[in-house]
Coordinates of C-alpha atoms (C1' of nucleotides) in Angstrom, one line a residue:
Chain A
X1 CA 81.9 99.6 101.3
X2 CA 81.5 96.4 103.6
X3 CA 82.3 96.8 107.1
X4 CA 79.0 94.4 107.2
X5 CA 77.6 94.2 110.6
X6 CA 81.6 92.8 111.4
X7 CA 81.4 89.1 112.8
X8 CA 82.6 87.7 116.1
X9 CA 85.9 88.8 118.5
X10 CA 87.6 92.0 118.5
X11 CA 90.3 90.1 117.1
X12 CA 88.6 89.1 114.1
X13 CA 87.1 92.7 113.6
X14 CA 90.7 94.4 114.0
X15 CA 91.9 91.8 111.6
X16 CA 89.4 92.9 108.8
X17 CA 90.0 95.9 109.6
X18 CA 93.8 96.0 109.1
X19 CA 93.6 93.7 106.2
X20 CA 91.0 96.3 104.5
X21 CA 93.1 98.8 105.0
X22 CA 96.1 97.1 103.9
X23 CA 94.1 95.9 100.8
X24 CA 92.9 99.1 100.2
X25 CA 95.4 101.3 100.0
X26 CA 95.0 103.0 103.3
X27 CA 98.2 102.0 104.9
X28 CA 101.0 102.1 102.9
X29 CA 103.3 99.0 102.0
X30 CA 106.5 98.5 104.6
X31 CA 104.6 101.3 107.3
X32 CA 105.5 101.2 110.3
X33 CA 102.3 99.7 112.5
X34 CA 102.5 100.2 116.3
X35 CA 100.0 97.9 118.5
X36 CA 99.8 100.9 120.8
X37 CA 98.9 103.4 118.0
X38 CA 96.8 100.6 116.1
X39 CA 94.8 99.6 119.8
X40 CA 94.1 103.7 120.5
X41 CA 92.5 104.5 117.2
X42 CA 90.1 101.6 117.3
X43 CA 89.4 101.9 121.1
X44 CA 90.0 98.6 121.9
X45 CA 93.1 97.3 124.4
X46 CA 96.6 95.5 122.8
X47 CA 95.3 92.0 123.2
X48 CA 93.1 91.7 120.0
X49 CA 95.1 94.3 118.1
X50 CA 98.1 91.6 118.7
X51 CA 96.0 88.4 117.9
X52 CA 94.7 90.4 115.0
X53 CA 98.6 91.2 113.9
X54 CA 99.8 88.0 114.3
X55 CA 96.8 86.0 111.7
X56 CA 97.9 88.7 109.2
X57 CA 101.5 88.2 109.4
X58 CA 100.8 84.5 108.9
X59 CA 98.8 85.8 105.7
X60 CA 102.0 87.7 105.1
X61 CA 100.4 91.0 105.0
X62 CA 102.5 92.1 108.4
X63 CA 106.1 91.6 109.4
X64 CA 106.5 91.5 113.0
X65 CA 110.5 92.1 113.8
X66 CA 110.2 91.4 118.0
X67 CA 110.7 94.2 120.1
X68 CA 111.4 96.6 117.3
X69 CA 108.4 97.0 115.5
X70 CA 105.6 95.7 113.2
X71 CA 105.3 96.9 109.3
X72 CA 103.0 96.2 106.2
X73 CA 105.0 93.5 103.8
X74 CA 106.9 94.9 101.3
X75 CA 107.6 92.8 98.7
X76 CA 110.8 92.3 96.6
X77 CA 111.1 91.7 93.0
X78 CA 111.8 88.1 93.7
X79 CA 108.4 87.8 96.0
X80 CA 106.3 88.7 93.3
X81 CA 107.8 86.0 91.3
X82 CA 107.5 83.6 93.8
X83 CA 104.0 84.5 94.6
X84 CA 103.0 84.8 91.0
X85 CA 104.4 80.8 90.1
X86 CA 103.0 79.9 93.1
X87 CA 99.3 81.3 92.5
X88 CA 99.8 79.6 89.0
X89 CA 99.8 76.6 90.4
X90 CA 97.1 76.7 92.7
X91 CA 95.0 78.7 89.9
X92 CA 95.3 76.1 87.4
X93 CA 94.5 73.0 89.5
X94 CA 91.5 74.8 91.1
X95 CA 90.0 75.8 87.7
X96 CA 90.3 72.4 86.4
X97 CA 88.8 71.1 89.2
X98 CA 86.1 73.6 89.2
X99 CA 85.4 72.8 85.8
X100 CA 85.4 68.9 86.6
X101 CA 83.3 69.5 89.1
X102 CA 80.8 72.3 89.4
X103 CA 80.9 73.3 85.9
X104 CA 77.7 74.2 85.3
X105 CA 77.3 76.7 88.2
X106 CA 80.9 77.7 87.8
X107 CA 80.4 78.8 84.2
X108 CA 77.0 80.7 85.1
X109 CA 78.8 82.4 87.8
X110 CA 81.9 83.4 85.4
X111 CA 79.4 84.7 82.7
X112 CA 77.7 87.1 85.1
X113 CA 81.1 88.5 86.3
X114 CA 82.0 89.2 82.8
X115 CA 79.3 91.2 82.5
X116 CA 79.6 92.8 85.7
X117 CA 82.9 93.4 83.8
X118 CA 81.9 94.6 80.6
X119 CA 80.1 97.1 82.6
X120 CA 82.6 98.5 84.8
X121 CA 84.8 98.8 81.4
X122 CA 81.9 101.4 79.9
X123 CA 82.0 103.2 83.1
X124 CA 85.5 103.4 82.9
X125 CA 85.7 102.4 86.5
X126 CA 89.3 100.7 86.9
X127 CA 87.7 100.0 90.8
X128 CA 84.9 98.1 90.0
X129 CA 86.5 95.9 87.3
X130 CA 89.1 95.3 89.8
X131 CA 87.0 93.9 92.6
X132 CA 85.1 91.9 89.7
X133 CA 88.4 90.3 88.8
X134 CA 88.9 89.4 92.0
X135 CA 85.1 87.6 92.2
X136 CA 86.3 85.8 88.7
X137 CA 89.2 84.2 90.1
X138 CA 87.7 83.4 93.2
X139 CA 84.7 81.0 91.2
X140 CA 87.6 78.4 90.9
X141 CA 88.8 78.4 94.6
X142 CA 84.9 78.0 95.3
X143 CA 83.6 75.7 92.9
X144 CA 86.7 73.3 93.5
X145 CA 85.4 71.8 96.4
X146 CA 88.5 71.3 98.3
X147 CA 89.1 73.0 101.4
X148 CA 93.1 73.5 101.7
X149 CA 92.7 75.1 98.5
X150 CA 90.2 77.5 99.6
X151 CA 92.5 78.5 102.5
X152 CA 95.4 78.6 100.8
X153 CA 93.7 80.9 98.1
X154 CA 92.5 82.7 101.0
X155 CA 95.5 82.9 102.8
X156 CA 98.2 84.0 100.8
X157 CA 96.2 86.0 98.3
X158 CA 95.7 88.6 100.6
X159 CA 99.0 89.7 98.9
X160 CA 97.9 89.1 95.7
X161 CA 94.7 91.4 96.5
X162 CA 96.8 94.5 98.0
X163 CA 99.5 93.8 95.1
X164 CA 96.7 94.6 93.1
X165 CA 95.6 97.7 94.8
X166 CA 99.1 99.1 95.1
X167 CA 101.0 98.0 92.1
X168 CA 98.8 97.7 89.3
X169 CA 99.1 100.8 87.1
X170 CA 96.9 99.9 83.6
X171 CA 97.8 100.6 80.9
X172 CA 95.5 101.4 78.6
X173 CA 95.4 98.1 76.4
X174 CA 95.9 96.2 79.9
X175 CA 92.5 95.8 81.0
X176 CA 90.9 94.9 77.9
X177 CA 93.8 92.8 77.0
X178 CA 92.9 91.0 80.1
X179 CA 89.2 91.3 79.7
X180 CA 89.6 89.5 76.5
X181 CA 91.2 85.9 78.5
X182 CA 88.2 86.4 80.7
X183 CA 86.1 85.8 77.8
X184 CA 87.5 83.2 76.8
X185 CA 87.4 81.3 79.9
X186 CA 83.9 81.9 80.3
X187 CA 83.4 80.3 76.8
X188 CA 85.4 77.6 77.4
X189 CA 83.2 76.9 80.9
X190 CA 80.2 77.0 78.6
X191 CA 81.2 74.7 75.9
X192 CA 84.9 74.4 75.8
X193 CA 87.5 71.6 77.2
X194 CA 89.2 71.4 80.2
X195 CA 92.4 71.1 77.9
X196 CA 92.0 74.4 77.1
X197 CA 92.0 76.6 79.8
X198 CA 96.0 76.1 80.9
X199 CA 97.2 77.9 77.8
X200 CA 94.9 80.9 78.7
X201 CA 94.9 81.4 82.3
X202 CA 99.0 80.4 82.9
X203 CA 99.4 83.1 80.7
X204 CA 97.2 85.7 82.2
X205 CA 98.1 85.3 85.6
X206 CA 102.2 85.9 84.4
X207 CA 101.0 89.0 83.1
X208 CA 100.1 90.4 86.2
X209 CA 103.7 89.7 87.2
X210 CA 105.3 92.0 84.6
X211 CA 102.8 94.6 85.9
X212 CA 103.7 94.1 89.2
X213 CA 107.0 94.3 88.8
X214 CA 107.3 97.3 86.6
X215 CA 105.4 99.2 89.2
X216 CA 107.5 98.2 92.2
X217 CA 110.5 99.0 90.4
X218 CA 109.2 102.7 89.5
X219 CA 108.3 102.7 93.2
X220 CA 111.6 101.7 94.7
X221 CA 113.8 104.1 92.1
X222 CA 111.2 107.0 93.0
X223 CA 111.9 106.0 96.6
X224 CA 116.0 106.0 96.3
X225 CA 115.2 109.2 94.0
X226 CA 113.8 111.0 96.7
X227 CA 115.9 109.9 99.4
X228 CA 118.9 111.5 97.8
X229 CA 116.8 114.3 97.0
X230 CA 116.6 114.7 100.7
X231 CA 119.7 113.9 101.8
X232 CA 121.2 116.6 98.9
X233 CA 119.0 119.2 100.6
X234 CA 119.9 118.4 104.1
X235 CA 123.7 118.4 103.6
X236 CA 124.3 120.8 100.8
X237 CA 121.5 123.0 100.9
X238 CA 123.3 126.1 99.0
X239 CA 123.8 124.1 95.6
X240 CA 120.0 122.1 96.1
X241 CA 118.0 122.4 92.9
X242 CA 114.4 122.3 92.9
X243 CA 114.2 120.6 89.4
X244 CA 112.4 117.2 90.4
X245 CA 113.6 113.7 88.0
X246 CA 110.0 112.1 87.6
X247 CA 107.7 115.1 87.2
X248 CA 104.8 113.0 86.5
X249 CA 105.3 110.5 89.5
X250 CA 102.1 110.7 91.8
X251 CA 103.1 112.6 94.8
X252 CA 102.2 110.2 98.0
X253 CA 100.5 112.1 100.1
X254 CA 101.6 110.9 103.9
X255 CA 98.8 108.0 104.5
X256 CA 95.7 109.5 106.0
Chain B
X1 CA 113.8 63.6 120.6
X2 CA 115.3 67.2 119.3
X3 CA 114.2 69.4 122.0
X4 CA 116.8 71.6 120.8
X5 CA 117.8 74.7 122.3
X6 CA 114.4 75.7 121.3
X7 CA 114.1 79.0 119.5
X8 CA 112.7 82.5 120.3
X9 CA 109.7 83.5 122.2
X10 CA 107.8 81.4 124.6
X11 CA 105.0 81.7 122.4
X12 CA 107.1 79.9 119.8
X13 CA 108.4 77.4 122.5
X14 CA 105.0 76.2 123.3
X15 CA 103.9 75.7 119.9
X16 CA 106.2 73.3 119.1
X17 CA 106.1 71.6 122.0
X18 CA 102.8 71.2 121.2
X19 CA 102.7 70.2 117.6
X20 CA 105.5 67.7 119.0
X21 CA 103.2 66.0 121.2
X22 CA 100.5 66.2 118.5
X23 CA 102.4 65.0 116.0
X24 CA 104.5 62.0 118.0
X25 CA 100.8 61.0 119.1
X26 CA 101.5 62.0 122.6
X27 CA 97.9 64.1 122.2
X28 CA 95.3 61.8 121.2
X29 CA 93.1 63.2 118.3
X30 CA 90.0 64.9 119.4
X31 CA 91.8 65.8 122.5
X32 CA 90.7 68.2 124.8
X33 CA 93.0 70.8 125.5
X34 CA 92.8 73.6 128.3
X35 CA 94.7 76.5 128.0
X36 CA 95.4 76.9 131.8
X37 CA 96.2 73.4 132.0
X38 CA 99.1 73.8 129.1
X39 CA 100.0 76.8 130.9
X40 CA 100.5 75.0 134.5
X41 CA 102.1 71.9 133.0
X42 CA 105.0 74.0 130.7
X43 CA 104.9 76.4 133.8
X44 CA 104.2 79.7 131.9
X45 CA 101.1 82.2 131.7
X46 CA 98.4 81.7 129.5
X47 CA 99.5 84.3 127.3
X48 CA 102.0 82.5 125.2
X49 CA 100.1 79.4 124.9
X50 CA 97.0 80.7 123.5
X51 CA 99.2 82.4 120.9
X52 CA 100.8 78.8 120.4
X53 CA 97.0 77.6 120.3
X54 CA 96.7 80.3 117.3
X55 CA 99.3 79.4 115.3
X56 CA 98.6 75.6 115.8
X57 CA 95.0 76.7 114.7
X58 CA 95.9 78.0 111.8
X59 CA 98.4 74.8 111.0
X60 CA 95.0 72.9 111.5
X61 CA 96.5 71.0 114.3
X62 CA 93.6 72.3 116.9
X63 CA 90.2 73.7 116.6
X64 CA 89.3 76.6 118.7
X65 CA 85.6 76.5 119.5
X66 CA 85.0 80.0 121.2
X67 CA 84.4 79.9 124.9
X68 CA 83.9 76.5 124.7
X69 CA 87.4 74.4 124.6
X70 CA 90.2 74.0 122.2
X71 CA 90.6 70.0 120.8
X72 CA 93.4 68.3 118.5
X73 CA 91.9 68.3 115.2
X74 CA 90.1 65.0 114.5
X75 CA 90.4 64.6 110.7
X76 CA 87.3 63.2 108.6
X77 CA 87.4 60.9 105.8
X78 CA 86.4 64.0 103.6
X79 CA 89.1 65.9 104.9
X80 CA 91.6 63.2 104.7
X81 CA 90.7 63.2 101.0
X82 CA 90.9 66.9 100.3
X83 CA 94.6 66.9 102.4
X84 CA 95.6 64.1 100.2
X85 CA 94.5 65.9 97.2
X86 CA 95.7 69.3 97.8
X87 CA 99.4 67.1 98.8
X88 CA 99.1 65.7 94.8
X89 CA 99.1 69.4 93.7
X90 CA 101.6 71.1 95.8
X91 CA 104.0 68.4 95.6
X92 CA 103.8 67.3 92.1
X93 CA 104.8 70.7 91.1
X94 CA 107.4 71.4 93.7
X95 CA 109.2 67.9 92.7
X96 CA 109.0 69.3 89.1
X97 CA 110.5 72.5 90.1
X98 CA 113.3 70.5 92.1
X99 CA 114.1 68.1 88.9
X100 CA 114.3 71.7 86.7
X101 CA 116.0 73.8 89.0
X102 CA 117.9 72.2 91.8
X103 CA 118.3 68.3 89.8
X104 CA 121.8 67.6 91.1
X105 CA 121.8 68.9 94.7
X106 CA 118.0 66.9 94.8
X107 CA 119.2 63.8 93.4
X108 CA 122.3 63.2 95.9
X109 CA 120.0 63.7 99.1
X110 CA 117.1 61.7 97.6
X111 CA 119.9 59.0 97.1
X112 CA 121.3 59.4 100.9
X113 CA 117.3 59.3 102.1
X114 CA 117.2 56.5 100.0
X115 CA 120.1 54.6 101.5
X116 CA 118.7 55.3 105.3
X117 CA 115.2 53.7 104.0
X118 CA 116.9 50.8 103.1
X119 CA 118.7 50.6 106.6
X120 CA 115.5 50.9 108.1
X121 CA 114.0 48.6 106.4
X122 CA 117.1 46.0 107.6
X123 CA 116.9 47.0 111.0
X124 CA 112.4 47.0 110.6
X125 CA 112.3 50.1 112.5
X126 CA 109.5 52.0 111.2
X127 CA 109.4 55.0 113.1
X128 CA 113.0 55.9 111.5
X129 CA 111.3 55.0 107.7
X130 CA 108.6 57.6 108.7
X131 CA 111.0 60.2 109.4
X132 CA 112.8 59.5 105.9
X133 CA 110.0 59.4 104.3
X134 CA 109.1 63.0 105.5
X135 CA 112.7 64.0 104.6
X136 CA 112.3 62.4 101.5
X137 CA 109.2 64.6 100.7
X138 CA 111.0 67.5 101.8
X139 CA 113.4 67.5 99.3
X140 CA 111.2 68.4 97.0
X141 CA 109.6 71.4 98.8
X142 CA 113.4 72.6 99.9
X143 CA 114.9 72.3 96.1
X144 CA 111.9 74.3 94.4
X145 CA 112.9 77.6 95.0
X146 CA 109.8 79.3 96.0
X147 CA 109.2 80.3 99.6
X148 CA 105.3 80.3 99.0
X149 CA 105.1 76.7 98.3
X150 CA 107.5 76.3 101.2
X151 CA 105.1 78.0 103.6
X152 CA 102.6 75.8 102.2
X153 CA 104.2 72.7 102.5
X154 CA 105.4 73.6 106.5
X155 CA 102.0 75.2 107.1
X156 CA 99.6 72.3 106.1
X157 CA 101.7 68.8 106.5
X158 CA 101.9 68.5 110.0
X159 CA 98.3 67.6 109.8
X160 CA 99.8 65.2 107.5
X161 CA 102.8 64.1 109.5
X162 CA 100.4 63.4 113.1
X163 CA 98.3 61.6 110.4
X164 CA 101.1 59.1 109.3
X165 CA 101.7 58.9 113.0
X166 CA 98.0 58.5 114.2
X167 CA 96.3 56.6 111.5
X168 CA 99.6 54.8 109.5
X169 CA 98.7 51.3 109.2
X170 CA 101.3 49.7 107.8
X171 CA 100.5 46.3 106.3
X172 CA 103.7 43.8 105.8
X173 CA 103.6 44.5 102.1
X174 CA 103.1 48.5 102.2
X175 CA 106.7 50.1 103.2
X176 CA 108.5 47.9 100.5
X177 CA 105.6 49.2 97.3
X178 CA 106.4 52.5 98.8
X179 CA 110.0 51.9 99.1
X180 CA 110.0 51.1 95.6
X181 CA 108.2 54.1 94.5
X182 CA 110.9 56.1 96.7
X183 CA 113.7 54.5 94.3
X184 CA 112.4 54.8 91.4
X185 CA 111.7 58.9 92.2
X186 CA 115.5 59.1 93.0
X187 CA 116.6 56.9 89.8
X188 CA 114.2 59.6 87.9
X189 CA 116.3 62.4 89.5
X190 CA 119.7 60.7 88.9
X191 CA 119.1 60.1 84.7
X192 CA 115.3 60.4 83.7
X193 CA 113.2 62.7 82.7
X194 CA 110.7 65.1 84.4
X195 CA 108.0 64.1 82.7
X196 CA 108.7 60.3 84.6
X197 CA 107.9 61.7 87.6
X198 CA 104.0 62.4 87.6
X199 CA 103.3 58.5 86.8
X200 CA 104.8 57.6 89.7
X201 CA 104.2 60.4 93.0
X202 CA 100.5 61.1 92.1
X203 CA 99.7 57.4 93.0
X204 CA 102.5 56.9 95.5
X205 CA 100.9 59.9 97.7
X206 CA 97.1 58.7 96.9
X207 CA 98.0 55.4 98.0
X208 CA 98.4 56.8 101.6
X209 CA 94.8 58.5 101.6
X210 CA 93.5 54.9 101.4
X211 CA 95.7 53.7 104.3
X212 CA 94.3 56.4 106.7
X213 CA 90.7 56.5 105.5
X214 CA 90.9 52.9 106.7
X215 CA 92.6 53.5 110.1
X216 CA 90.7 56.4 110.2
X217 CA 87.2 54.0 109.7
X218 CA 88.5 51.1 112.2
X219 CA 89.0 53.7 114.6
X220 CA 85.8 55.5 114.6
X221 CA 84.0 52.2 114.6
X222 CA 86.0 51.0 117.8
X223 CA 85.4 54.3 119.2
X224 CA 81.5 54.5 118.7
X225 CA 81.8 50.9 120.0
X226 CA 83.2 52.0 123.2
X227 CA 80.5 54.5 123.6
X228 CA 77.7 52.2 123.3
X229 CA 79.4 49.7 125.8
X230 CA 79.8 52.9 128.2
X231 CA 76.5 53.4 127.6
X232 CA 75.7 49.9 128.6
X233 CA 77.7 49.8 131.2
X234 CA 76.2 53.3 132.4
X235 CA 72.2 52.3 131.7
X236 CA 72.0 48.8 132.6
X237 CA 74.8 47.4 134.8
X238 CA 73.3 44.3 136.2
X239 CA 73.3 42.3 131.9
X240 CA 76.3 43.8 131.9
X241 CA 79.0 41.6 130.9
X242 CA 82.9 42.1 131.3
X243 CA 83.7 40.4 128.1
X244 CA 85.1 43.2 125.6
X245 CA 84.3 43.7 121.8
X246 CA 87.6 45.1 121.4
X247 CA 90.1 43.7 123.6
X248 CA 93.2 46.0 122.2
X249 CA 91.0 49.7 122.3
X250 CA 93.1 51.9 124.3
X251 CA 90.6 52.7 127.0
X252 CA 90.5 56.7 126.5
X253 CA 91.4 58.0 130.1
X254 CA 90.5 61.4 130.8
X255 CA 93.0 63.9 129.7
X256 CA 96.0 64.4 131.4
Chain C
dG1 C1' 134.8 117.3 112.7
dG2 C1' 134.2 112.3 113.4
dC3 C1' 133.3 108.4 116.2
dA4 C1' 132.0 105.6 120.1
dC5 C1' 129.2 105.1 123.9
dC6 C1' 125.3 105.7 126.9
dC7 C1' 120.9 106.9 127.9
dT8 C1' 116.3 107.8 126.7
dT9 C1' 112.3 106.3 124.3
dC10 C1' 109.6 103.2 121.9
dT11 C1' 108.5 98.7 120.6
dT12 C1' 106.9 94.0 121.5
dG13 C1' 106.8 89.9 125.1
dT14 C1' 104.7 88.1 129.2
dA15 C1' 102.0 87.8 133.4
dT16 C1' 97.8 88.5 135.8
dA17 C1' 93.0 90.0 136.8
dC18 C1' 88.5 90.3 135.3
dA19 C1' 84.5 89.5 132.0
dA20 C1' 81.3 86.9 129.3
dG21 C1' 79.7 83.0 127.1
dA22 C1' 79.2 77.7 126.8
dT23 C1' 78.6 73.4 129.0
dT24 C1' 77.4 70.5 132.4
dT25 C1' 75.4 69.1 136.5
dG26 C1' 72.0 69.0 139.8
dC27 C1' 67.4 70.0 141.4
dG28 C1' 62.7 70.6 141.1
dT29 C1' 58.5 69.6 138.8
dC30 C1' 55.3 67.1 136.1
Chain D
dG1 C1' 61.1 58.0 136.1
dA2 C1' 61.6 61.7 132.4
dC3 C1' 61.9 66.3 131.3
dG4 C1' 62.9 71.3 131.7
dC5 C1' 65.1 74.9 134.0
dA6 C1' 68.7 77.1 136.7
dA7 C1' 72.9 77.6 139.0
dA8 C1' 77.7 76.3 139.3
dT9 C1' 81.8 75.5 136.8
dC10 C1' 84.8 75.6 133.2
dT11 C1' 86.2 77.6 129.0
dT12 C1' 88.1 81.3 126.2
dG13 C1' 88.0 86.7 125.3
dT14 C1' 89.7 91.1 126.8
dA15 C1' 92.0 94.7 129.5
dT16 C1' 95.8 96.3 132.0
dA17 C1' 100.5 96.3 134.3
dC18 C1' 105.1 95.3 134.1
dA19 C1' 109.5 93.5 131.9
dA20 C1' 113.0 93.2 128.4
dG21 C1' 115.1 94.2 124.2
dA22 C1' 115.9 97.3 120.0
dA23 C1' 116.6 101.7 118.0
dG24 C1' 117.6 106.5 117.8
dG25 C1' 119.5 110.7 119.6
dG26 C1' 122.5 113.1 122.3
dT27 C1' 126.8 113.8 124.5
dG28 C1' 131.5 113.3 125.5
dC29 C1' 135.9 112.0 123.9
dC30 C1' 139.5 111.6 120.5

DNA sequence: GGCACCCTTCTTGTATACAAGATTTGCGTC
DNA sequence: GACGCAAATCTTGTATACAAGAAGGGTGCC
């Protein structure tokens, strides 16, 4: 992975740090995050762990409730929605743009992706196509040459990114379904209209949302499941059964 | 002013003190700031202000240069474009979103905003059109229903807000096009149709980026003009004559 | 047994002291 | 007089100590 030589303050570092984790899969969504804890394990004092929590709660990755604690976002149903329309938005006016604009380098760019892509699909690696999907998206935000874009994408799609890592759960025809829009904006980069790429990528972006959302739902009922499952056992141990409701629900290990 | 009650933690007491004075013009653009200055003059540690200093950082209300100085943010004409731009975008579709999902509550305050314009205009005060024509905007961004483009809006138009304040130029004939714009949004709102609406905000908000670029362009010129008279001043005081270039250029005293 | 209250503990908020880098100013030299 | 170098000063970056509020657990009362 990264972790590449790591660039200026302690701040900064803890920040990419945190964010990597978050994005990863390391720290779990709505867990708890003390400074204290957070300043011990990377051996550096409160100061930068705090500057480093406060950038990614304005990135929404962190909630900060004051004096009682700070915890990885959690998103709602509704969030995901919000997000979702709001990337839309951003997404479509950046690819125009892109196209407008840097079209020639965009569409070189997209084309190699895809078959970064194509790759990662005969390797089976779900990973890999994820970070390349990522790098797709990202060609708009770049080749749109306008700066608030670029830091909004940046800024808020932190979410989308650990969303991603979290919540996505493939089907099998997912990927390919998806694979199959990619194509097609990479043809219509190479020799297609601007007019065209709206009914594809507003489309393919919703998607995601569905996904999401399925997932989370699972997640919460799983949650609620288990939380009367422990609260049966610890007040009416005698009658507890040790049938389980979702057998094939990954058990979440306690985060490393 | 407001001032009011003022909410929360220091931290968030200073920053909007400080985007206040940014954004009134009290703080010159380019400004230099010190944090132990800020800290002596609102009487608390540094602490909370370089947290303010953050946030306002990431608002792109100040530029941090590390272990150099922290400035207001001094907007280029590129910049100015790209804000203007990015504005087009997030506002076209959040005025959409109002007309489809909040129409009725967003038509009767765009009507009352309306009303207050005109009283401004009566009375000439401009400083009370500016502020309806923020609230104006913000009825948009309010009735859209998605926090995310909320954020957005909150998060990037102050810049926008200490522009209109800094580099609004208003020529005898520009409130009452824009005024004119402003009514025909609300007429749209009371009985048109959403797709009315594009024709008439895309060009309304682009019309602005014209007005700064050329306050923005006047003002650099009289600044670089008061630098080479410095310099005269500095390198050859006895040609040096007291007649001004610019007779009106705020003579830049060192900051407070 | 159930409920309210208090106290303990843990959390973040703030102040201060020190460290390290950037900038500027002044001096010395050419 | 102009240029280069070095020291002094000012800036932010980091560490630590203390304060204040929130949350949870335990105890006493009803």
């Amino acid at each position: 992975m990264p972790q590449e030589a790591v660039a200026g303050s302690l701040a900064n570092r803890v920040a990419t740090q945190l964010q990597d984790a978050i994005v990863s899969g390391a720290l779990d969504l709505g867990q708890a995050l003390s400074e204290d804890s957070i300043a011990d394990a990377l051996d550096v004092s409160r100061t930068p762990v705090r500057q480093a929590l406060q950038l990614l709660q304005a990135r929404g990755l962190v909630q900060i409730r004051p004096k009682a604690g700070t915890y990885v976002f959690e998103p709602t149903v509704e969030q995901i929605a919000e997000l979702t329309e709001f990337r839309v938005t951003l997404e479509r006016q950046a690819a125009l743009w892109a196209f407008e604009r840097s079209r020639a380098a965009s569409a070189k760019t997209l084309a190699q992706v895809v078959e970064t892509m194509e790759q990662a699909i005969a390797d089976r690696d779900m990973r890999a196509y994820g970070r390349a999907d990522t790098a797709f998206h990202e060609v708009f935000f770049k080749g749109c040459d306008n700066s608030y874009l670029w830091n909004s994408y940046t800024f808020n799609f932190a979410q989308v990114a650990a969303l991603r890592t979290h919540l996505a759960a493939y089907t099998e025809a997912e990927p390919l379904r998806s694979f199959e829009d990619h194509k097609a904006i990479r043809d219509i980069f190479d020799s297609g209209q601007a007019s065209e790429l709206e009914p594809i990528l507003a489309p393919h972006i919703l998607r995601t949302r569905e996904n999401y959302t399925a997932t989370l739902r699972q997640r919460q009922e799983r949650l609620s499941e288990s939380r009367i499952e422990q609260l049966r056992r610890a007040l009416d141990p005698t009658s507890f059964s040790p049938k389980r409701g979702l057998e094939s629900a990954p058990q979440r290990e306690e985060t490393q």
